[in-house]
Short mmCIF file of C-alpha atoms in Angstrom, two decimals:
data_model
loop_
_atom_site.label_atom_id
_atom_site.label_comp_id
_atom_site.label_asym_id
_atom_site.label_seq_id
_atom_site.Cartn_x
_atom_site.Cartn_y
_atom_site.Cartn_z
CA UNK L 20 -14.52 22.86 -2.58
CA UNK L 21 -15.71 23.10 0.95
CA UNK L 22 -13.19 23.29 3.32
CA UNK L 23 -14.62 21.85 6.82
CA UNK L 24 -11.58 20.91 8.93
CA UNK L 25 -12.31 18.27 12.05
CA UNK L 26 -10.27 18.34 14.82
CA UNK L 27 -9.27 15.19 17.05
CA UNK L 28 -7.00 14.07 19.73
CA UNK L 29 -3.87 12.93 18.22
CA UNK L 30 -3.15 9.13 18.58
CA UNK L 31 -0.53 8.07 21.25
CA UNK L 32 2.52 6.77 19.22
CA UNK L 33 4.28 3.87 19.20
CA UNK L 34 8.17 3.50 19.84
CA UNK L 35 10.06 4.41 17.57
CA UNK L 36 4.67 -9.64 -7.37
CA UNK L 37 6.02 -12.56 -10.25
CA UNK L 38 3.49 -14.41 -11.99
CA UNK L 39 3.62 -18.31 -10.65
CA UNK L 40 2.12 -21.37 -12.45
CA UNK L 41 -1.70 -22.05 -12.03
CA UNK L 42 -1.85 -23.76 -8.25
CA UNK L 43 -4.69 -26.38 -7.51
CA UNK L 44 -6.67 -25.98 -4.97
CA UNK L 45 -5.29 -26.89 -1.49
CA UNK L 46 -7.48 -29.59 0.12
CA UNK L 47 -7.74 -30.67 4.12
CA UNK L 48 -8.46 -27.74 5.51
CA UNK L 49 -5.84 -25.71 8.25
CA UNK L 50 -5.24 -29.21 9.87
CA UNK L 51 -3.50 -30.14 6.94
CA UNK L 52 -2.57 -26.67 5.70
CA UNK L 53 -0.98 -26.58 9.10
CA UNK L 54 0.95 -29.59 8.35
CA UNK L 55 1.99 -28.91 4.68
CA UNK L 56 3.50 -25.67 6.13
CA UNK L 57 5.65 -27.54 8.49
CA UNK L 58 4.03 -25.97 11.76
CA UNK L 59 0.55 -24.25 12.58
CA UNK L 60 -0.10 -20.89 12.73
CA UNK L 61 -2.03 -20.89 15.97
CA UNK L 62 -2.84 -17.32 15.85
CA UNK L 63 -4.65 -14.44 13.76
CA UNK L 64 -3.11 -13.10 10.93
CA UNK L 65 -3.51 -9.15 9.42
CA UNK L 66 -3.68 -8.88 5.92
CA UNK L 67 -1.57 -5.31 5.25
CA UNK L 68 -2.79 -5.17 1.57
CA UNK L 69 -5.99 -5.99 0.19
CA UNK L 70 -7.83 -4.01 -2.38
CA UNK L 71 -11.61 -2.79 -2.62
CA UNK L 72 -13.55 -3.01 -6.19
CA UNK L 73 -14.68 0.09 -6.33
CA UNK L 74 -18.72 0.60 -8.52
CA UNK L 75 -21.02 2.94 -9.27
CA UNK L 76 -22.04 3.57 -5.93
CA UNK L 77 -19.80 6.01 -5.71
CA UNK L 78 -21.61 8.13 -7.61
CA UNK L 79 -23.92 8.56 -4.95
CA UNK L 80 -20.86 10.71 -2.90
CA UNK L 81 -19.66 13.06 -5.38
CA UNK L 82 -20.95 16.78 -5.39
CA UNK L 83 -24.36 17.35 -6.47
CA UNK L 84 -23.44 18.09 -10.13
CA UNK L 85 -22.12 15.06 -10.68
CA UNK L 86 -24.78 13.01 -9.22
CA UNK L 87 -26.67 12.66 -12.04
CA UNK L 88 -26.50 9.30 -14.35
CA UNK L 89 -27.12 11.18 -16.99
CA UNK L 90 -23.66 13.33 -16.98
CA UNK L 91 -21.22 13.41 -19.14
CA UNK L 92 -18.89 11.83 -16.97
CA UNK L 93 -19.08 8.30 -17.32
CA UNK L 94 -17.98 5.38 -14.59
CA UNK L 95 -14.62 4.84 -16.31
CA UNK L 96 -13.87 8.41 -16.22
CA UNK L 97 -14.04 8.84 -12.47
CA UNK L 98 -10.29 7.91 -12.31
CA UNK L 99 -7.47 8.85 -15.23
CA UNK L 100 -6.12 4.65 -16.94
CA UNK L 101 -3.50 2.97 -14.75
CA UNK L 102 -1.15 2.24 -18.33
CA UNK L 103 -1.91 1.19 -21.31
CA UNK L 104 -1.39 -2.38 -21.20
CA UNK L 105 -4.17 -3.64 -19.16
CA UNK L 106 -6.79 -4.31 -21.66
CA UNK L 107 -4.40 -5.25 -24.56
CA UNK L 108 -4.28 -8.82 -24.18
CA UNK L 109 -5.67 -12.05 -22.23
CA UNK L 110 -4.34 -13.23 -18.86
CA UNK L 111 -4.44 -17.24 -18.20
CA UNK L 112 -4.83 -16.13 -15.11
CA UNK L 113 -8.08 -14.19 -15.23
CA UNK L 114 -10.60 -17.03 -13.49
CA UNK L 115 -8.79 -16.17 -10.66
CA UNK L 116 -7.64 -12.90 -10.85
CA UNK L 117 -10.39 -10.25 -9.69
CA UNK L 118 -12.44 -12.22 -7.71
CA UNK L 119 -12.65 -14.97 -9.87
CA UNK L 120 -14.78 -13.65 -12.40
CA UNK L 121 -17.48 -12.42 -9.66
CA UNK L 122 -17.89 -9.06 -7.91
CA UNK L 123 -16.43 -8.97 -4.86
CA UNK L 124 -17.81 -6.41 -1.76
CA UNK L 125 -18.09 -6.30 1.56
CA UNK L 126 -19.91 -9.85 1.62
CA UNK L 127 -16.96 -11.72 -0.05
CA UNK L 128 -14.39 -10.00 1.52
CA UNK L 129 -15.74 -11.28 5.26
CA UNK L 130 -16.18 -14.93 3.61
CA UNK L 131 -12.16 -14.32 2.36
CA UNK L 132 -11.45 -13.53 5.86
CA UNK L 133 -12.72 -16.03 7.61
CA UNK L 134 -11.58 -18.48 5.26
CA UNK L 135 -8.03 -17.47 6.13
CA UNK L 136 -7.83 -17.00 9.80
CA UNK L 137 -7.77 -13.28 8.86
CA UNK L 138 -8.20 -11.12 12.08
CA UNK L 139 -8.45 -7.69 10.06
CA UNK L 140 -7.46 -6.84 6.61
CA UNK L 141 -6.60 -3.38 5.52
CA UNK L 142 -8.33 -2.29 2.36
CA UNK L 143 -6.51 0.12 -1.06
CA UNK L 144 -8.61 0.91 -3.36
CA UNK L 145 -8.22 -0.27 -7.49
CA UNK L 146 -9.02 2.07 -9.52
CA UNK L 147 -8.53 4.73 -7.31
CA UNK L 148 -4.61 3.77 -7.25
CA UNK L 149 -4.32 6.59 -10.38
CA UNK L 150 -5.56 9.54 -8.27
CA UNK L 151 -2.11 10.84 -8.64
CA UNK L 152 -2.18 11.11 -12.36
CA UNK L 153 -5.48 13.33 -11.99
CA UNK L 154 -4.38 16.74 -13.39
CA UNK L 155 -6.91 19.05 -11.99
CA UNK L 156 -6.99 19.62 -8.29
CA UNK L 157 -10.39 20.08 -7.86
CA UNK L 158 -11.21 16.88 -9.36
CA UNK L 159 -8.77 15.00 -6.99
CA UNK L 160 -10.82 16.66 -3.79
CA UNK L 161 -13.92 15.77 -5.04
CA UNK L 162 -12.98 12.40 -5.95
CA UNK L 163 -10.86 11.29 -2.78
CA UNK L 164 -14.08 12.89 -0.70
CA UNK L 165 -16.66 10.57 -2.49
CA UNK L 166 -14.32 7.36 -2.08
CA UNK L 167 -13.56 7.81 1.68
CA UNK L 168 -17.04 8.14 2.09
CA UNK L 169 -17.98 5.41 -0.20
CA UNK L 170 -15.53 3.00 1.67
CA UNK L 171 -16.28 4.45 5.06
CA UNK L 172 -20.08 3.49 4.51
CA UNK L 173 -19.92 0.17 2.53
CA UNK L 174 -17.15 -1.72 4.19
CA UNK L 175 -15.90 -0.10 7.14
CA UNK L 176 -19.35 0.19 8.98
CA UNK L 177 -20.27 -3.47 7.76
CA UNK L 178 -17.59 -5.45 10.22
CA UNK L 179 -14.60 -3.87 12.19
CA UNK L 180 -12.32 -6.34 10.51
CA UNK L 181 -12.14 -4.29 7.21
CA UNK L 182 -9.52 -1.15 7.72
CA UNK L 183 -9.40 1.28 5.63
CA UNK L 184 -6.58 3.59 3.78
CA UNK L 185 -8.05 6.91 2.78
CA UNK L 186 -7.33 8.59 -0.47
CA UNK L 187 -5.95 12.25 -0.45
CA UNK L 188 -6.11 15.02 -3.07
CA UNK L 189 -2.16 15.17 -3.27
CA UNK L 190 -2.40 17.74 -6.05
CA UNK L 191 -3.77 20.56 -3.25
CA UNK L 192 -1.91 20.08 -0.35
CA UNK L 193 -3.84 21.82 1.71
CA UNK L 194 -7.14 19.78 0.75
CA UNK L 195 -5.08 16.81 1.67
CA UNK L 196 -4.08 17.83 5.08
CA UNK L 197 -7.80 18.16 5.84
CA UNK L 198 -8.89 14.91 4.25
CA UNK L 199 -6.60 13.45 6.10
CA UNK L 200 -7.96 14.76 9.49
CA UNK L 201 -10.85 13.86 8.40
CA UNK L 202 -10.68 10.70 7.23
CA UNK L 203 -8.63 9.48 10.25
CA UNK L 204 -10.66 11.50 12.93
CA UNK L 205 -14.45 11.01 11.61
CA UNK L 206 -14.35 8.30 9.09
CA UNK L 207 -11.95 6.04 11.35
CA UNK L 208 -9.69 5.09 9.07
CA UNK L 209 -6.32 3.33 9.39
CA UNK L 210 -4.28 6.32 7.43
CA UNK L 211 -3.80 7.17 3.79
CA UNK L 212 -2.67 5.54 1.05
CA UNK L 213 0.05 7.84 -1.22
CA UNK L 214 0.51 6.63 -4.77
CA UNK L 215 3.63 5.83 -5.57
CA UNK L 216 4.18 7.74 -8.76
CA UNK L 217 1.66 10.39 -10.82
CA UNK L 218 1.97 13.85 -8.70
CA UNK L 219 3.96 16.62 -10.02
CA UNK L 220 6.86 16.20 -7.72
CA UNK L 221 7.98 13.04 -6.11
CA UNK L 222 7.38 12.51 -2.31
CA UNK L 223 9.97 13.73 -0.60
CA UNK L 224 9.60 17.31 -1.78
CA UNK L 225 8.98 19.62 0.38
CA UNK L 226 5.33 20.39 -1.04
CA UNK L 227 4.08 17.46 0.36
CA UNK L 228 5.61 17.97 4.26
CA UNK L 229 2.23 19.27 5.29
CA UNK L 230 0.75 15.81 4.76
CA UNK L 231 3.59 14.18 6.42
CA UNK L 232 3.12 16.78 9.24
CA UNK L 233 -0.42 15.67 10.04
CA UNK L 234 0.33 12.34 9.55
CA UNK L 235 2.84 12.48 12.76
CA UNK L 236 0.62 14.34 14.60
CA UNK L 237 -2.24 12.22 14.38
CA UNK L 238 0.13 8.83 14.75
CA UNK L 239 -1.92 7.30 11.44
CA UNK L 240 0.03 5.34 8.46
CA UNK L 241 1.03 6.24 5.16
CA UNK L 242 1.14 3.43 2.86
CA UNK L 243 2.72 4.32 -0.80
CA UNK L 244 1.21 1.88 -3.18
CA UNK L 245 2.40 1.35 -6.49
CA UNK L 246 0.09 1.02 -9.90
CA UNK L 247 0.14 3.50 -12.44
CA UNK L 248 3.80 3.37 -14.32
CA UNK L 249 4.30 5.85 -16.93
CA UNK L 250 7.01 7.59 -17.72
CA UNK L 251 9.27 5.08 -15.74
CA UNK L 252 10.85 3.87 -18.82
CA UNK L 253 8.06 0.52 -19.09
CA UNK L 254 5.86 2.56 -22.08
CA UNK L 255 7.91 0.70 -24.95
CA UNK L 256 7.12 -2.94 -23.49
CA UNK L 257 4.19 -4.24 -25.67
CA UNK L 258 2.97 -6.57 -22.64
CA UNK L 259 1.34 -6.51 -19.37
CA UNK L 260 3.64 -8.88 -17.83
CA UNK L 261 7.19 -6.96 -17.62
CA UNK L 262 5.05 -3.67 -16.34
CA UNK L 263 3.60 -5.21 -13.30
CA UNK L 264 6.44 -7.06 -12.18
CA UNK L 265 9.11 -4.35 -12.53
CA UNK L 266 6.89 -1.04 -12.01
CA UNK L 267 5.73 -1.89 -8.77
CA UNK L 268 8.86 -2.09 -6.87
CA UNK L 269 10.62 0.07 -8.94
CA UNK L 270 8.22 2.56 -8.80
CA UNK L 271 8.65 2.52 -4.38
CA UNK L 272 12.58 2.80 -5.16
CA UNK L 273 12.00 5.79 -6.44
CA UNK L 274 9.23 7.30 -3.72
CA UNK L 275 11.61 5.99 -0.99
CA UNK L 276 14.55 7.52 -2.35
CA UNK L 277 12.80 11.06 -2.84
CA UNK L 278 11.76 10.80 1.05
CA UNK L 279 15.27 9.80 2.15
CA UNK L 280 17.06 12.06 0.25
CA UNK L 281 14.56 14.98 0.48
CA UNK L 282 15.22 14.82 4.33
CA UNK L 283 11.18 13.67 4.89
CA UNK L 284 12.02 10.92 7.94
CA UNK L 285 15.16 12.96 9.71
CA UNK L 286 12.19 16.13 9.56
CA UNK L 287 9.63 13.83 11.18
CA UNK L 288 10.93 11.22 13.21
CA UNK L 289 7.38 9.32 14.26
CA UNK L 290 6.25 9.11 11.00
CA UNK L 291 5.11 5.93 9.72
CA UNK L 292 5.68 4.29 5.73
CA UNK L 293 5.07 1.75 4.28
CA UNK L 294 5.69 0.62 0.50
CA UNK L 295 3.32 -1.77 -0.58
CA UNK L 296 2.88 -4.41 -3.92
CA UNK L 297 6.60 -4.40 -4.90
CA UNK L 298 7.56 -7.36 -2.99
CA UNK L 299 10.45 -7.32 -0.17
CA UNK L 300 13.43 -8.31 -2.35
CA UNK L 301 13.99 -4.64 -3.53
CA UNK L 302 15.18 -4.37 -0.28
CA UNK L 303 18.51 -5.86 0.38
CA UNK L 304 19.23 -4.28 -3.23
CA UNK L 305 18.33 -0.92 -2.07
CA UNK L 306 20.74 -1.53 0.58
CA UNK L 307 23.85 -2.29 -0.81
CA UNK L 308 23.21 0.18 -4.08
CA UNK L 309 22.17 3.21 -2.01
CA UNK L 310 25.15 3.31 0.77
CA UNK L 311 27.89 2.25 -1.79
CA UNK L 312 26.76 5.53 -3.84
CA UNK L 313 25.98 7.20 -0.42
CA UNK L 314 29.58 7.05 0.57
CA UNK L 315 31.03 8.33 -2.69
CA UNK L 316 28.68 10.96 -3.59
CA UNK L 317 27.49 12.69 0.09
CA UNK L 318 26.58 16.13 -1.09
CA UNK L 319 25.92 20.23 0.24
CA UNK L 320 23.48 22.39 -1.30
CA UNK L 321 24.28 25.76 -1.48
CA UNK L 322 23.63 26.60 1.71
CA UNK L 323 25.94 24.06 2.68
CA UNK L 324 23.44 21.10 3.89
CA UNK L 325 23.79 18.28 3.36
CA UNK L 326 21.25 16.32 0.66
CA UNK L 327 19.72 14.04 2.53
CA UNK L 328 22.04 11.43 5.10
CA UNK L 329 25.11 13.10 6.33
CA UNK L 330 28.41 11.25 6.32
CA UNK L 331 27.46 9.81 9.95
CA UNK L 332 24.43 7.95 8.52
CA UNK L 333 23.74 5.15 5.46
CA UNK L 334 20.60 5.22 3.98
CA UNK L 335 20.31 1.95 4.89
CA UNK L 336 19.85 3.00 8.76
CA UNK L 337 16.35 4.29 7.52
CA UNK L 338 15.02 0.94 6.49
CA UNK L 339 16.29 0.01 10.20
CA UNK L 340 14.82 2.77 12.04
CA UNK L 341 11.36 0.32 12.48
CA UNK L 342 9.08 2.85 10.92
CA UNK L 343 9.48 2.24 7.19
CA UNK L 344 7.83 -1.20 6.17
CA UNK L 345 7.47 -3.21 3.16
CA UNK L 346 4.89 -5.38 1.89
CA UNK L 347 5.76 -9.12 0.76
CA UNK L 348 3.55 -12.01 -0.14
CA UNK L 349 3.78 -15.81 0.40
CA UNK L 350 6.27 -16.77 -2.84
CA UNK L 351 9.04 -14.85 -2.12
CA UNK L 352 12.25 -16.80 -1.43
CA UNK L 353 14.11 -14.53 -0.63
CA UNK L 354 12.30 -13.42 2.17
CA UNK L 355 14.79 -14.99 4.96
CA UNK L 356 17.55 -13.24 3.37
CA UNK L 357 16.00 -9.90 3.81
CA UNK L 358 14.77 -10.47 6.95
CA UNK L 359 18.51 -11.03 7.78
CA UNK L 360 19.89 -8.01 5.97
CA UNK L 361 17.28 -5.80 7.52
CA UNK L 362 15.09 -7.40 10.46
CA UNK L 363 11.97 -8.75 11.23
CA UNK L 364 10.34 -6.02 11.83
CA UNK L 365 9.86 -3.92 8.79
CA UNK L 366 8.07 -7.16 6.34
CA UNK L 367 4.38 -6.84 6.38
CA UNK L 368 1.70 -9.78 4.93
CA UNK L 369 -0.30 -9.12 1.88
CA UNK L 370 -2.90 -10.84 0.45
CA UNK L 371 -3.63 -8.92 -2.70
CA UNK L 372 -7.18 -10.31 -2.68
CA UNK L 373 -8.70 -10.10 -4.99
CA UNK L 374 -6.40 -9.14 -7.82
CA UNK L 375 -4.06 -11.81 -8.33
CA UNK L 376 -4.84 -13.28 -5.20
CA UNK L 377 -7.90 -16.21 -4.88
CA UNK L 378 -9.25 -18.16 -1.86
CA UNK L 379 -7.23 -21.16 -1.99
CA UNK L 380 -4.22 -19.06 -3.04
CA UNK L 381 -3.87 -17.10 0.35
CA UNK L 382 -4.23 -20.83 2.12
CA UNK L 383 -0.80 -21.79 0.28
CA UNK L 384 0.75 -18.18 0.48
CA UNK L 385 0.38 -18.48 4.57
CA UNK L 386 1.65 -22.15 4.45
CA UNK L 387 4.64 -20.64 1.86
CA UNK L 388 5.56 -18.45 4.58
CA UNK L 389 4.75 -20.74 8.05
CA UNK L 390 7.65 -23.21 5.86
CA UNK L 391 10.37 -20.51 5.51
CA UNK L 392 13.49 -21.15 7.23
CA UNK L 393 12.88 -18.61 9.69
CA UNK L 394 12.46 -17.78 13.23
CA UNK L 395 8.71 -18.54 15.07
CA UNK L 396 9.60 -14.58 15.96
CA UNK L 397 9.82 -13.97 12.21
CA UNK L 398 6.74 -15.77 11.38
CA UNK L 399 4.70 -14.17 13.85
CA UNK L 400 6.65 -10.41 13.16
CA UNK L 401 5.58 -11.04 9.33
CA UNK L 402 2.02 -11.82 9.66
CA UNK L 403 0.79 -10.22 12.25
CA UNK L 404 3.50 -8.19 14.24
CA UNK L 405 4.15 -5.68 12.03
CA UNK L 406 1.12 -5.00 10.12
CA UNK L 407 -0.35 -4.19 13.95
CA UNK L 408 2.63 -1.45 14.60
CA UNK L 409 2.34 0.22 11.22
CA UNK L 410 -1.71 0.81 11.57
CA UNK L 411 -1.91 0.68 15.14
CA UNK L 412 -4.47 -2.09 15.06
#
């Protein structure tokens, strides 16, 4: 693959989902959205997690050998299945899941936007949340190359309030570092999204400091995002239902862990995370499980370091640190209580759109949170705040 590395200046830093019942349609507009929600929002909000529909315009970016329609390698080969459960039975959901039943580009997602009060959203891809389970390196270059560009061209020139997340070739390291540069430095994007299970190793081994490397020196996010769960014990479950809900935050307690433990945020001490799609009530669990075990079990390797925190630090003290953040959405509950276990200023705003997520659904999930019992601080920390700090928007 070629290997043309762009250089830029490095970015000044910054200090250091459940299924729910069918909703109807909200009607009145933000007056009365402001008023159902107990209090307006009177300012923009940043969607941290929407998603891109990726099509066959992509072919268009791959090498030349690929180009042609004709190939052997068909659309629904570009990326390796997320599981095997997607297609195996019908959702009640589905008018309003993926764009409610239409395609939705660039066009749609500036009509969701402005719908919302949406200042910026920033955009993961769909299918291309399996690039980690791509086995052959070369492949993954090629593939993360003709996305960036893809995205670059179709959404990110068309308005400055879609972001971007690039994809990176995880399985050649040194491909990745470059992508990386380039995708931040040419293609202006907001960072790179990891996925959250797939590679080889998990992501706090050392193979992958490189990546993290660049990352700090460029000041650009990382957001792990969850989606393809095998081999994380959910293969046996017959339905669609139990993988979603418990592989996505399961599958970022087990990438934060690896980064923690593997010694990834003590080693680079600007860098920026954030786990996204598992919700934010992994959180307080993670917590409480972590530093119980933590002060039982600190260990030395044999060169008498110690695994990850020494006895002078909890793992929780990461999540406080203010550059790890987690994505939540609008029907979580137990938001306030994680907000008080933690602080405001790790919980970042997702819409989703347009997975599970429809036009008049982000109208309630805004009012869902502008009603929480907490703090106009918290509000404003959770829906905008944050998501600005973490890309640097």
């Amino acid at each position: 693959m070629p290997r043309g590395a762009a250089y830029c200046f490095v970015r000044e830093r910054s200090p250091a989902k459940a299924r729910r019942a069918p909703r109807k349609p909200f009607q009145g507009g933000r007056t009365a959205l402001a008023r159902k929600s107990g209090g307006a929002v009177d300012y923009k909000i940043i969607d941290a997690d929407g998603h891109v529909l990726e099509d066959d315009g992509l072919f268009d970016y791959l090498e030349p050998s690929y180009r042609a329609r004709d190939h052997q390698l068909s659309w629904d080969r570009l990326f390796p299945s997320l599981d095997f459960h997607h297609t195996g039975g019908h959702s009640t959901r589905s008018k309003k899941s993926f764009g409610a039943g239409r395609r939705v580009g660039p066009d749609q997602w500036l009509e969701f936007v402005e719908a919302a009060n949406i200042e910026c959203a920033v955009l993961y891809p769909t299918k291309g949340l399996r690039i980690g389970n791509i086995s052959h390196p070369d492949w993954a270059c090629y593939v993360a190359r003709a996305y960036n560009d893809w995205l670059h061209d179709r959404y990110l020139k068309r308005s400055p309030r879609l972001k971007g997340m690039a994809l990176l070739p995880m399985q050649d390291v040194d491909e990745a570092v470059l992508e990386l540069r380039r995708a931040v430095c040419e293609l202006g994007m907001a960072g790179a999204m990891l996925p959250s299970r797939g590679l080889r190793f998990d992501l706090g081994h050392k193979t992958f400091w490189p990546v993290y490397a660049e990352a700090e020196r460029l000041g650009c996010a990382l957001g792990v995002h969850g989606g393809a769960h095998h081999g994380m014990g959910l293969d046996t479950f017959e339905t669609f239902v139990p993988v979603h809900g418990l592989g996505h935050p399961l599958s970022l307690i087990i990438a934060f862990t690896g980064m923690v433990y593997h010694g990834v945020f003590d080693r680079y001490p600007n860098l920026r995370v954030g786990f996204l799609e598992g919700g934010a009530g992994w959180v307080a669990f993670w917590m409480d499980r972590l530093d119980r075990s933590h002060s039982y079990h600190v260990e030395l390797n044999l060169r008498g370091k110690y695994h990850g925190p020494g006895p002078d630090r909890r793992p929780s003290d990461y999540i406080k640190m203010g550059r790890v953040f987690v994505g939540c959405e609008g029907n979580e509950e137990g938001l306030p209580y994680q907000i008080q276990r933690a602080g405001n200023q790790h919980f970042l705003f997702a819409s989703d759109f347009p997975h599970e997520i429809g036009p008049d659904d982000i109208l309630h999930e805004i009012a869902e949170v502008a009603a929480a019992p907490l703090t106009d601080q918290d509000k404003r920390a959770v829906l905008r705040e944050n998501a600005k700090r973490f890309y640097q928007i």
